[in-house]
Amino acid sequence: MSSHYEAPIREPLVTGEKSYHDISVDVGAPVLGKANKSWWIVFSIALVAFLWGLGCIIYTISTGIGVWGLNKTIGWAWDITNFVWWVGIGHAGTLISAVLLLFRQKWRMAVNRSAEAMTIFAVVQAGLFPIIHMGRPWLAYWVLPIPNQFGSLWVNFNSPLLWDVFAISTYLSVSLVFWWTGLLPDFAMIRDRAVKPFQKKIYTLLSFGWSGRAKDWQRFEEVSLVLAGLATPLVLSVHTIVSFDFATSVVPGWHSTIFPPYFVAGAIFSGFAMVQTLLIVMRKVSNLEDYITLLHIEYMNKVIILTGGIVSIAYITEYFIGWYSGSSYENYTYLSYGAATGPYWWAFWALITCNFIVPLTLWVKKWRRNIMWTFVVALVINIGMWFERFNIIVVDLSKGRTPSGWTMFSPTFVDIGIFMGTIGFFFVLFLLYARTFPVIAQAEVKTILKSSGERYKRLREAGKSLEGTATDKRTSQKDSFDAIEHEKHSGEIMLLLENVGEFDPTTQKKDHLQEINGIGPKTELHLNDIGIYSYQQISKMTKREYDLFDSISGSLRGRAERDDWAGQAKKLINK
Amino acid sequence: MEESSKVVHAIYTDDDTLMSAVKKVKAEKYHIEEVFTPFPVHGLDKAMGLAPTRIAIASFLYGLTGLTVAILMMNYMMIEDWPQNIGGKPSFSYFHNMPAFIPIMFELTVFFAAHLMVITFYLRSKIWPFRKPQNPDPRTTDDHFLMEVAVDGNESELLKLLNGTGAVEVNLVDKAH
């Protein structure tokens, strides 16, 4: 069909023989199934880190900021470094869901949900720091222009720290509704697939009664597009405003007009690195390798190359302008007495190595298509971008205009503990998300299945029409199994039950057979009609039983064997 | 238009089949009450003859509201109520100190445009927490497509037509409440 035209040069974005139903099953599986042991182990570690960080935060607030390693010269260090680092990480999510939507990039669809989740969880971490680094955080509400009993004393709208309040809260809230609106159809899918009553109730509540009417979809798409149009300048503005915290100051090394675009590029750079780190693990753990393919990883690597290049140019520009300005205070010129050769040389060279040299390897196609290497590079970039913020903040503050104020900074265990705590908190949220939310925007992936799915590409290349090809045998069998059929096949049914065992409803519990890939609602009814209700019974099926079932049901030839129902049932028993 | 209590639910398992069915039903001048799909089928609203949505226009107006709120708020607080000297910044008129106000003018514009539009969407499409799902068949969020056509004394003809459009199920449903 012409509506699904796709240039043959493009590689498929959904691999395998996927149908619409497969997408629902694969996306629903982690949500409707149970968590495995490794999930609980990782979750516990993250929770412990989070609780430790929480302890450090409580200790700071109840004792005073003096428990940190700050001094009179260096009043911002790990707190604001971590703040900018987390905000930066958050930027990739909006970039993927908004900017790539405006550019109609189909590959965004498999990654946008998790990238947006990452945004929200990262901005939550970032949002902690502006509060806890305050000397008197219980007066934090004074940053809001609320009428009050002090003659209505207002805030000063000249300060970038106040702009931060508006920027971060707008960013978080807009990202949240953007994400949530996109989730409604997917929650509705989970709602309609859920069997446990409590689960059904929860997802009914979360899906806001989404029904998928044509008019709803029309508005939904318009709303997504407008939100993308709003989120794109928003994402640029937020990190711009964060960069104003430094750029509008008079501190040599901070006062620089290049900061807004340079910070934004760095944010996208570090954000994509974090997306890679998370998704490379998630596609494996949640069995989503057919949706988050090597091609997605390569595309994200290309964005990393681009933004990493922009960041590198910014470093060079800073360096050049430092020398070109002729200002003796511009100690950002790394070589004068600043970063490269001073006491913080290690932080500077960590930055150059992690952000400039290592990402260059991604120019080699073989390496950027190597998942292990991508994972390593992504981790390295996350570290490098932390050092970038550390360099800008701490190194520039450590040697100011008056040499009598020069000093060094070293963090205390509380500084480090709070940072660890935010990492723990982030993973607590992300791990909970991965178990309860549809991690792939299945409604969106279904829209590109016919244009970018491997199976449909093959059909198209063979010159076949795609009309009717989405029909899935498992969900749309018209035949039904009635009493007459039962009578006709009674001999075979007896043979079949002899081998798999009878089901005793008084002592045994009926299993949800649709958990087995290849068994749809109709097939389950068939199986139940015959007298098969449990995984135990299915796990005893062999070639002979499969053939018996095939001849009884009269459809699905060889399907049971191909899908290895017995093997799947065994796994489900052991879960 | 008079409310008919009987409707026909035609269920399809393929989006392309649905599209050609919608076109056929429209060509025969039947009234399609609703189509439920698991994902946005592009061009479906055009084929059904739905009017374009005006939600983007609403969003633009909300954005203007946000901008106005930002200007009025900062002008009142910074210029009229307490015209203080904070670090030598000129507070004689809004225009004098405007560069420092731009970030918040921008953020509030986006804030109002985004949130009020989403709220409008939720209200217009009637989606909110505790709202009961309205799709008549749970399979329509998975891989089935359901077209609801009003019946008005032409049952047998309509059923014949729908059966010929590739529907896997055609059910006559009484919607009397």
Coordinates of C-alpha atoms in Angstrom, one line a residue, chain A:
Chain A
M1 CA 0.0 0.0 0.0
S2 CA 1.2 3.4 -0.8
S3 CA 0.4 4.7 2.6
H4 CA 3.1 2.5 4.0
Y5 CA 5.8 3.4 1.5
E6 CA 9.3 3.2 2.9
A7 CA 12.5 3.6 1.0
P8 CA 14.1 0.1 0.6
I9 CA 17.4 1.5 1.8
R10 CA 16.2 1.8 5.4
E11 CA 16.9 -0.9 7.8
P12 CA 13.9 -2.3 9.7
L13 CA 13.2 -0.7 13.1
V14 CA 11.2 -3.7 14.5
T15 CA 12.9 -7.0 13.8
G16 CA 11.3 -10.4 13.9
E17 CA 8.0 -11.7 12.8
K18 CA 6.0 -9.1 14.9
S19 CA 2.3 -8.5 14.6
Y20 CA 0.3 -5.9 16.5
H21 CA -0.6 -8.5 19.0
D22 CA 3.1 -9.4 19.6
I23 CA 3.8 -5.8 20.5
S24 CA 1.0 -5.8 23.1
V25 CA 2.3 -9.1 24.5
D26 CA 6.0 -8.1 24.6
V27 CA 5.3 -4.7 26.1
G28 CA 2.8 -6.0 28.6
A29 CA 5.0 -9.0 29.7
P30 CA 7.3 -7.2 32.2
V31 CA 4.3 -5.4 33.7
L32 CA 1.9 -8.3 34.0
G33 CA 4.6 -10.8 35.0
K34 CA 6.6 -11.1 38.2
A35 CA 10.0 -9.5 39.1
N36 CA 12.9 -11.9 39.0
K37 CA 15.7 -12.2 41.5
S38 CA 18.2 -9.9 39.8
W39 CA 15.6 -7.2 39.8
W40 CA 15.2 -7.5 43.6
I41 CA 19.0 -7.5 44.1
V42 CA 19.6 -4.3 42.1
F43 CA 16.5 -2.7 43.6
S44 CA 17.8 -3.4 47.2
I45 CA 21.2 -1.9 46.4
A46 CA 19.6 1.2 45.0
L47 CA 17.3 1.5 47.9
V48 CA 20.2 1.2 50.4
A49 CA 22.1 3.9 48.5
F50 CA 19.0 6.1 48.6
L51 CA 18.4 5.6 52.3
W52 CA 22.1 6.4 53.0
G53 CA 21.7 9.6 50.9
L54 CA 18.6 10.5 52.8
G55 CA 20.4 10.1 56.0
C56 CA 23.1 12.5 54.7
I57 CA 20.5 15.0 53.7
I58 CA 18.8 14.9 57.1
Y59 CA 22.3 15.3 58.7
T60 CA 23.1 18.3 56.6
I61 CA 19.8 20.1 57.2
S62 CA 19.8 19.4 60.9
T63 CA 23.5 20.2 61.5
G64 CA 24.3 22.8 58.9
I65 CA 26.0 23.2 55.5
G66 CA 29.3 23.2 57.3
V67 CA 29.3 19.4 57.2
W68 CA 30.1 19.7 53.5
G69 CA 33.5 20.4 52.2
L70 CA 32.6 24.0 51.1
N71 CA 34.7 26.9 52.2
K72 CA 34.5 30.7 52.0
T73 CA 36.0 30.9 48.5
I74 CA 34.3 27.9 47.1
G75 CA 30.7 28.2 48.0
W76 CA 29.4 25.9 45.3
A77 CA 30.9 22.6 44.6
W78 CA 29.4 19.1 44.6
D79 CA 25.9 20.4 45.2
I80 CA 25.6 22.5 42.1
T81 CA 27.9 20.1 40.1
N82 CA 25.4 17.3 40.7
F83 CA 22.5 19.6 40.1
V84 CA 23.7 20.6 36.6
W85 CA 24.8 17.0 35.9
W86 CA 21.3 15.7 36.7
V87 CA 19.5 18.4 34.8
G88 CA 21.8 17.7 31.9
I89 CA 21.0 14.0 31.9
G90 CA 17.3 14.9 31.9
H91 CA 17.6 16.7 28.6
A92 CA 17.9 13.7 26.3
G93 CA 14.4 12.5 27.2
T94 CA 12.7 15.6 25.9
L95 CA 15.1 15.8 23.0
I96 CA 14.1 12.3 21.9
S97 CA 10.4 12.8 22.4
A98 CA 10.0 16.3 21.2
V99 CA 12.8 17.2 18.8
L100 CA 12.8 13.8 17.1
L101 CA 9.1 14.0 16.8
L102 CA 9.3 17.3 15.0
F103 CA 11.8 15.8 12.7
R104 CA 9.5 12.8 12.2
Q105 CA 12.2 10.3 13.3
K106 CA 10.5 7.0 13.5
W107 CA 13.3 5.4 15.5
R108 CA 12.4 7.6 18.5
M109 CA 9.3 5.5 19.2
A110 CA 11.0 2.6 20.8
V111 CA 13.1 4.7 23.1
N112 CA 11.0 7.8 23.9
R113 CA 9.1 6.3 26.8
S114 CA 12.1 5.3 28.8
A115 CA 14.0 8.5 27.8
E116 CA 11.1 10.6 29.2
A117 CA 11.0 8.5 32.3
M118 CA 14.7 9.1 32.7
T119 CA 14.1 12.9 32.2
I120 CA 11.6 13.0 35.0
F121 CA 13.5 10.9 37.4
A122 CA 16.7 12.9 36.7
V123 CA 15.0 16.2 37.1
V124 CA 13.6 15.0 40.4
Q125 CA 17.2 14.3 41.6
A126 CA 18.3 17.7 40.3
G127 CA 15.4 19.4 42.1
L128 CA 16.7 18.2 45.4
F129 CA 19.9 20.1 45.3
P130 CA 18.6 23.7 45.0
I131 CA 16.6 22.9 48.2
I132 CA 19.2 21.0 50.3
H133 CA 22.1 23.4 49.4
M134 CA 20.2 26.2 51.1
G135 CA 21.4 27.3 54.5
R136 CA 17.8 27.6 55.6
P137 CA 15.8 25.3 53.4
W138 CA 12.7 25.6 55.5
L139 CA 12.3 29.1 54.1
A140 CA 12.5 27.8 50.5
Y141 CA 9.0 28.9 49.9
W142 CA 10.2 32.5 50.0
V143 CA 11.4 32.1 46.4
L144 CA 7.8 32.1 45.3
P145 CA 6.1 35.5 44.6
I146 CA 3.3 34.8 47.1
P147 CA 1.4 37.8 48.7
N148 CA 2.4 37.9 52.3
Q149 CA 2.3 39.7 55.6
F150 CA 5.6 41.6 55.1
G151 CA 3.9 44.4 53.3
S152 CA 3.8 41.9 50.4
L153 CA 7.6 41.5 50.1
W154 CA 8.3 40.1 46.6
V155 CA 11.2 38.2 45.1
N156 CA 13.9 39.7 42.8
F157 CA 13.3 38.7 39.2
N158 CA 16.8 39.6 38.2
S159 CA 18.4 36.5 39.6
P160 CA 19.2 33.5 37.5
L161 CA 18.6 31.4 40.6
L162 CA 15.0 32.5 40.5
W163 CA 14.8 31.9 36.8
D164 CA 16.0 28.4 37.7
V165 CA 13.0 27.9 39.9
F166 CA 10.6 28.8 37.1
A167 CA 12.6 26.9 34.5
I168 CA 13.0 23.6 36.4
S169 CA 9.4 23.6 37.7
T170 CA 8.0 24.3 34.2
Y171 CA 10.3 21.7 32.7
L172 CA 9.4 19.0 35.2
S173 CA 5.6 19.7 35.0
V174 CA 5.4 19.9 31.2
S175 CA 7.6 16.8 30.8
L176 CA 5.3 15.0 33.2
V177 CA 2.1 15.8 31.4
F178 CA 3.7 15.1 28.0
W179 CA 4.8 11.7 29.3
W180 CA 1.6 10.9 31.0
T181 CA -0.6 11.8 28.0
G182 CA 1.5 9.5 25.9
L183 CA 1.1 6.8 28.4
L184 CA -2.7 6.8 28.4
P185 CA -3.2 4.5 25.4
D186 CA -0.6 2.1 26.7
F187 CA -2.1 2.0 30.2
A188 CA -5.4 1.3 28.5
M189 CA -3.8 -1.6 26.7
I190 CA -2.4 -3.0 30.0
R191 CA -5.8 -2.4 31.6
D192 CA -7.6 -4.5 28.9
R193 CA -5.0 -7.3 29.2
A194 CA -4.7 -7.4 33.0
V195 CA -6.4 -10.4 34.7
K196 CA -5.8 -9.8 38.3
P197 CA -8.6 -7.6 39.7
F198 CA -6.3 -5.3 41.6
Q199 CA -4.0 -4.8 38.6
K200 CA -7.1 -4.1 36.5
K201 CA -8.3 -1.5 38.9
I202 CA -5.0 0.3 39.1
Y203 CA -4.6 0.5 35.3
T204 CA -8.2 1.6 34.9
L205 CA -7.4 4.4 37.2
L206 CA -4.1 5.3 35.5
S207 CA -5.5 5.1 32.0
F208 CA -8.1 7.8 32.7
G209 CA -10.8 5.9 30.8
W210 CA -8.9 6.1 27.5
S211 CA -11.0 4.4 24.8
G212 CA -9.2 5.1 21.6
R213 CA -11.9 6.9 19.6
A214 CA -11.0 8.3 16.3
K215 CA -11.6 11.8 17.6
D216 CA -9.5 11.2 20.7
W217 CA -6.6 10.0 18.5
Q218 CA -6.9 13.1 16.3
R219 CA -6.7 15.4 19.3
F220 CA -4.0 13.2 20.9
E221 CA -1.8 13.6 17.9
E222 CA -2.3 17.3 17.7
V223 CA -1.6 17.7 21.4
S224 CA 1.6 15.6 21.1
L225 CA 2.7 17.7 18.2
V226 CA 2.0 21.1 20.0
L227 CA 3.6 19.8 23.2
A228 CA 6.7 18.8 21.2
G229 CA 6.7 22.2 19.6
L230 CA 6.6 23.7 23.1
A231 CA 9.0 21.3 24.7
T232 CA 11.7 21.9 22.1
P233 CA 12.3 25.6 23.0
L234 CA 11.7 24.6 26.6
V235 CA 14.5 22.1 26.7
L236 CA 16.8 24.6 25.1
S237 CA 15.8 27.3 27.5
V238 CA 16.1 25.3 30.7
H239 CA 19.7 24.4 30.3
T240 CA 20.3 27.9 29.0
I241 CA 18.9 29.3 32.2
V242 CA 21.0 26.8 34.2
S243 CA 24.0 28.1 32.4
F244 CA 23.0 31.7 33.3
D245 CA 23.8 30.8 36.9
F246 CA 27.4 31.0 35.8
A247 CA 27.4 33.1 32.6
T248 CA 25.8 36.1 34.1
S249 CA 28.3 36.3 36.9
V250 CA 31.6 38.3 36.9
V251 CA 33.8 35.3 37.8
P252 CA 36.6 34.8 35.3
G253 CA 35.9 31.6 33.5
W254 CA 32.2 31.8 34.2
H255 CA 31.4 35.1 32.4
S256 CA 31.1 33.7 29.0
T257 CA 28.5 34.1 26.2
I258 CA 29.2 30.7 24.8
F259 CA 27.7 28.9 27.8
P260 CA 24.0 28.7 26.8
P261 CA 24.5 26.7 23.6
Y262 CA 27.5 24.9 25.0
F263 CA 25.6 23.7 28.1
V264 CA 22.7 22.6 26.0
A265 CA 24.9 20.6 23.7
G266 CA 26.6 19.1 26.8
A267 CA 23.3 18.2 28.3
I268 CA 22.2 16.3 25.2
F269 CA 25.6 14.7 25.0
S270 CA 25.4 13.4 28.6
G271 CA 21.7 12.7 28.4
F272 CA 22.1 10.4 25.4
A273 CA 25.0 8.7 27.2
M274 CA 22.7 7.9 30.1
V275 CA 19.9 6.7 27.8
Q276 CA 22.4 4.3 26.2
T277 CA 23.5 3.1 29.6
L278 CA 20.0 2.4 30.7
L279 CA 18.6 1.0 27.5
I280 CA 21.4 -1.4 26.7
V281 CA 20.7 -3.1 30.0
M282 CA 16.9 -2.8 29.7
R283 CA 16.5 -4.3 26.2
K284 CA 18.3 -7.4 27.5
V285 CA 16.5 -7.7 30.9
S286 CA 13.0 -7.0 29.5
N287 CA 13.5 -9.0 26.3
L288 CA 12.9 -6.0 24.0
E289 CA 15.8 -6.6 21.6
D290 CA 13.4 -6.7 18.7
Y291 CA 12.3 -3.1 19.4
I292 CA 15.4 -1.5 20.7
T293 CA 17.7 -2.7 18.0
L294 CA 21.3 -2.2 17.1
L295 CA 20.1 0.4 14.7
H296 CA 18.6 2.5 17.6
I297 CA 21.9 2.2 19.4
E298 CA 23.8 3.3 16.4
Y299 CA 21.5 6.3 15.8
M300 CA 21.9 7.4 19.4
N301 CA 25.7 7.1 19.0
K302 CA 25.5 9.4 16.0
V303 CA 23.7 12.0 18.2
I304 CA 26.5 11.5 20.7
I305 CA 29.1 12.1 18.0
L306 CA 27.4 15.3 16.9
T307 CA 26.9 16.8 20.4
G308 CA 30.3 15.6 21.6
G309 CA 31.7 17.4 18.6
I310 CA 29.8 20.6 19.5
V311 CA 31.1 20.4 23.1
S312 CA 34.7 19.8 21.9
I313 CA 34.4 22.9 19.7
A314 CA 33.2 24.8 22.7
Y315 CA 36.2 23.8 24.7
I316 CA 38.5 24.9 22.0
T317 CA 36.6 28.2 21.6
E318 CA 36.9 28.8 25.4
Y319 CA 40.5 28.1 25.2
F320 CA 41.1 30.4 22.2
I321 CA 39.0 33.3 23.6
G322 CA 40.8 33.0 26.9
W323 CA 44.1 33.6 25.1
Y324 CA 42.6 36.0 22.5
S325 CA 40.9 38.3 25.1
G326 CA 44.2 39.4 26.5
S327 CA 42.6 39.5 29.9
S328 CA 45.0 38.4 32.6
Y329 CA 42.1 37.2 34.8
E330 CA 40.7 34.9 32.1
N331 CA 42.2 31.9 33.8
Y332 CA 39.9 29.7 31.9
T333 CA 42.8 29.6 29.4
Y334 CA 43.7 26.2 30.7
L335 CA 47.4 26.6 30.4
S336 CA 48.1 30.0 32.2
Y337 CA 47.7 28.9 35.8
G338 CA 44.4 27.1 35.5
A339 CA 43.1 23.7 35.0
A340 CA 45.6 21.8 32.8
T341 CA 48.7 22.3 34.9
G342 CA 47.4 23.4 38.3
P343 CA 46.4 21.3 41.3
Y344 CA 43.2 20.2 39.5
W345 CA 45.1 18.9 36.4
W346 CA 43.6 15.4 36.9
A347 CA 40.0 16.7 36.7
F348 CA 40.9 18.7 33.6
W349 CA 42.5 15.7 31.8
A350 CA 39.7 13.4 32.9
L351 CA 37.4 15.8 31.1
I352 CA 39.4 15.9 27.9
T353 CA 39.9 12.1 27.9
C354 CA 36.3 11.2 28.7
N355 CA 34.5 13.8 26.6
F356 CA 36.8 14.5 23.7
I357 CA 39.1 11.5 23.0
V358 CA 37.0 8.4 24.0
P359 CA 33.9 9.4 22.1
L360 CA 35.9 9.9 18.9
T361 CA 36.1 6.1 18.6
L362 CA 32.4 6.2 17.7
W363 CA 33.3 7.5 14.3
V364 CA 34.4 4.0 13.5
K365 CA 31.2 2.2 12.3
K366 CA 32.3 -1.2 13.7
W367 CA 32.7 0.3 17.2
R368 CA 29.5 2.4 17.3
R369 CA 27.6 -0.8 16.3
N370 CA 29.3 -2.7 19.1
I371 CA 27.0 -2.8 22.1
M372 CA 29.6 -3.5 24.7
W373 CA 31.8 -0.7 23.5
T374 CA 28.8 1.7 23.3
F375 CA 28.1 0.8 27.0
V376 CA 31.7 1.6 28.0
V377 CA 31.7 4.9 26.1
A378 CA 28.4 5.9 27.6
L379 CA 29.7 5.3 31.1
V380 CA 32.8 7.2 30.3
I381 CA 30.8 10.2 29.0
N382 CA 28.7 10.2 32.1
I383 CA 31.8 10.5 34.2
G384 CA 33.4 13.1 31.9
M385 CA 30.4 15.3 31.9
W386 CA 30.4 15.3 35.7
F387 CA 34.0 16.5 35.6
E388 CA 33.0 19.2 33.1
R389 CA 30.7 20.7 35.6
F390 CA 33.2 20.2 38.4
N391 CA 35.8 21.9 36.4
I392 CA 33.6 24.9 35.5
I393 CA 32.4 25.3 39.0
V394 CA 35.2 24.4 41.4
V395 CA 38.3 25.0 39.4
D396 CA 37.2 28.5 38.3
L397 CA 36.2 29.4 41.9
S398 CA 39.4 28.1 43.4
K399 CA 41.6 30.8 41.8
G400 CA 39.7 34.1 41.7
R401 CA 40.8 37.7 41.2
T402 CA 42.6 38.0 44.6
P403 CA 45.4 35.5 45.2
S404 CA 44.8 35.8 49.0
G405 CA 41.5 34.0 48.4
W406 CA 42.9 31.1 46.5
T407 CA 42.1 27.7 48.0
M408 CA 41.4 24.1 47.3
F409 CA 38.2 22.1 47.7
S410 CA 37.9 18.6 49.0
P411 CA 34.5 16.9 49.6
T412 CA 33.4 15.3 52.8
F413 CA 31.6 12.0 53.1
V414 CA 28.3 13.9 53.3
D415 CA 28.9 15.5 49.9
I416 CA 29.7 12.1 48.4
G417 CA 26.9 10.4 50.3
I418 CA 24.2 12.8 49.0
F419 CA 25.4 12.2 45.4
M420 CA 25.3 8.5 45.9
G421 CA 21.9 8.9 47.4
T422 CA 20.5 10.6 44.4
I423 CA 22.0 7.9 42.1
G424 CA 20.2 5.4 44.3
F425 CA 17.0 7.3 44.3
F426 CA 17.2 7.6 40.5
F427 CA 17.5 3.8 40.1
V428 CA 14.8 3.1 42.7
L429 CA 12.4 5.2 40.6
F430 CA 13.7 3.8 37.3
L431 CA 13.5 0.2 38.4
L432 CA 10.0 0.6 39.8
Y433 CA 9.0 2.2 36.5
A434 CA 10.4 -0.7 34.5
R435 CA 8.2 -3.1 36.4
T436 CA 5.0 -1.1 36.4
F437 CA 4.9 1.0 33.2
P438 CA 4.7 0.0 29.6
V439 CA 8.4 0.8 28.8
I440 CA 7.8 1.1 25.1
A441 CA 5.2 3.4 23.6
Q442 CA 3.3 0.4 22.0
A443 CA 0.6 2.5 20.4
E444 CA 3.3 4.5 18.6
V445 CA 5.3 1.5 17.6
K446 CA 2.2 -0.1 16.1
T447 CA 1.9 2.9 13.8
I448 CA 5.3 2.3 12.3
L449 CA 5.1 -1.5 12.2
K450 CA 3.8 -1.8 8.7
S451 CA 6.3 0.8 7.3
S452 CA 9.3 -0.3 9.3
G453 CA 8.7 -3.8 10.6
E454 CA 11.0 -6.4 9.1
R455 CA 8.2 -8.8 8.2
Y456 CA 6.2 -6.1 6.3
K457 CA 9.3 -4.8 4.6
R458 CA 9.9 -8.3 3.2
L459 CA 6.3 -8.5 2.1
R460 CA 6.5 -5.2 0.4
E461 CA 9.7 -6.0 -1.3
A462 CA 8.1 -9.2 -2.6
G463 CA 5.5 -6.9 -4.2
K464 CA 2.6 -8.0 -2.0
S465 CA -0.2 -5.8 -0.7
L466 CA -0.1 -5.2 3.1
E467 CA -3.9 -5.1 3.4
G468 CA -5.0 -7.8 5.8
T469 CA -1.5 -8.8 6.8
A470 CA -1.9 -7.5 10.4
T471 CA -4.4 -10.2 11.2
D472 CA -3.0 -12.4 14.0
K473 CA -4.2 -16.0 14.0
R474 CA -4.1 -16.1 17.8
T475 CA -6.5 -13.3 18.4
S476 CA -8.9 -13.7 15.5
Q477 CA -10.0 -17.2 15.0
K478 CA -13.6 -17.4 13.9
D479 CA -14.2 -21.1 14.6
S480 CA -15.4 -22.3 18.0
F481 CA -15.3 -25.6 19.7
D482 CA -18.7 -26.9 20.5
A483 CA -20.3 -30.0 21.8
I484 CA -20.4 -31.7 18.4
E485 CA -16.7 -31.2 17.9
H486 CA -16.1 -32.5 21.4
E487 CA -18.0 -35.7 20.6
K488 CA -16.2 -36.2 17.3
H489 CA -12.8 -36.0 18.9
S490 CA -13.5 -37.7 22.2
G491 CA -11.0 -40.5 21.5
E492 CA -8.2 -38.1 20.8
I493 CA -9.0 -36.0 23.8
M494 CA -8.8 -39.1 26.0
L495 CA -5.4 -40.0 24.6
L496 CA -4.2 -36.4 25.1
L497 CA -5.4 -36.2 28.7
E498 CA -3.9 -39.6 29.5
N499 CA -0.5 -38.2 28.8
V500 CA -0.7 -34.8 30.4
G501 CA -2.8 -35.8 33.4
E502 CA -6.3 -34.8 34.5
F503 CA -7.0 -31.5 36.0
D504 CA -8.7 -31.6 39.4
P505 CA -10.5 -28.3 40.1
T506 CA -10.9 -29.1 43.8
T507 CA -7.2 -29.2 44.6
Q508 CA -5.5 -27.4 41.7
K509 CA -5.7 -23.8 40.5
K510 CA -6.4 -22.8 37.0
D511 CA -3.4 -21.0 35.3
H512 CA -3.6 -18.1 33.0
L513 CA -2.5 -20.0 29.9
Q514 CA -2.3 -16.9 27.7
E515 CA 1.0 -16.1 29.5
I516 CA 2.4 -18.6 27.0
N517 CA 3.4 -17.0 23.8
G518 CA 1.3 -18.5 21.1
I519 CA -1.8 -19.0 23.2
G520 CA -4.5 -16.4 22.6
P521 CA -7.9 -16.2 24.2
K522 CA -9.5 -18.6 21.7
T523 CA -6.8 -21.2 22.0
E524 CA -7.1 -21.0 25.7
L525 CA -10.8 -21.7 25.5
H526 CA -10.0 -24.7 23.2
L527 CA -7.5 -26.0 25.7
N528 CA -10.0 -25.6 28.6
D529 CA -12.7 -27.3 26.6
I530 CA -10.5 -30.3 26.2
G531 CA -9.6 -30.3 29.9
I532 CA -6.2 -28.6 30.0
Y533 CA -6.1 -25.8 32.6
S534 CA -2.6 -25.7 34.1
Y535 CA 1.0 -25.1 33.2
Q536 CA 1.7 -28.5 34.7
Q537 CA -0.4 -30.2 32.1
I538 CA 1.1 -28.1 29.2
S539 CA 4.6 -28.8 30.4
K540 CA 4.1 -32.5 29.8
M541 CA 3.1 -32.0 26.1
T542 CA 5.4 -33.6 23.5
K543 CA 5.3 -33.9 19.8
R544 CA 2.6 -36.5 20.0
E545 CA 0.3 -34.3 22.2
Y546 CA 0.9 -31.3 20.0
D547 CA -0.2 -33.3 17.0
L548 CA -3.3 -34.5 18.8
F549 CA -4.2 -31.0 19.8
D550 CA -3.7 -29.8 16.3
S551 CA -6.0 -32.4 14.9
I552 CA -8.6 -31.7 17.6
S553 CA -8.6 -28.0 17.2
G554 CA -8.3 -28.2 13.4
S555 CA -6.2 -25.0 13.1
L556 CA -2.8 -23.7 14.2
R557 CA -0.9 -26.4 12.5
G558 CA 2.4 -27.0 14.1
R559 CA 2.1 -23.7 16.1
A560 CA 2.4 -25.3 19.5
E561 CA 5.5 -27.1 18.6
R562 CA 7.2 -24.1 17.0
D563 CA 6.4 -22.0 20.0
D564 CA 7.5 -24.7 22.4
W565 CA 4.6 -24.5 24.8
A566 CA 5.9 -27.1 27.1
G567 CA 9.2 -25.3 27.5
Q568 CA 7.5 -22.0 28.2
A569 CA 5.1 -23.7 30.7
K570 CA 8.1 -25.2 32.5
K571 CA 9.6 -21.7 32.8
L572 CA 6.4 -20.3 34.1
I573 CA 6.1 -23.0 36.7
N574 CA 9.6 -22.3 38.0
K575 CA 9.0 -18.5 38.2

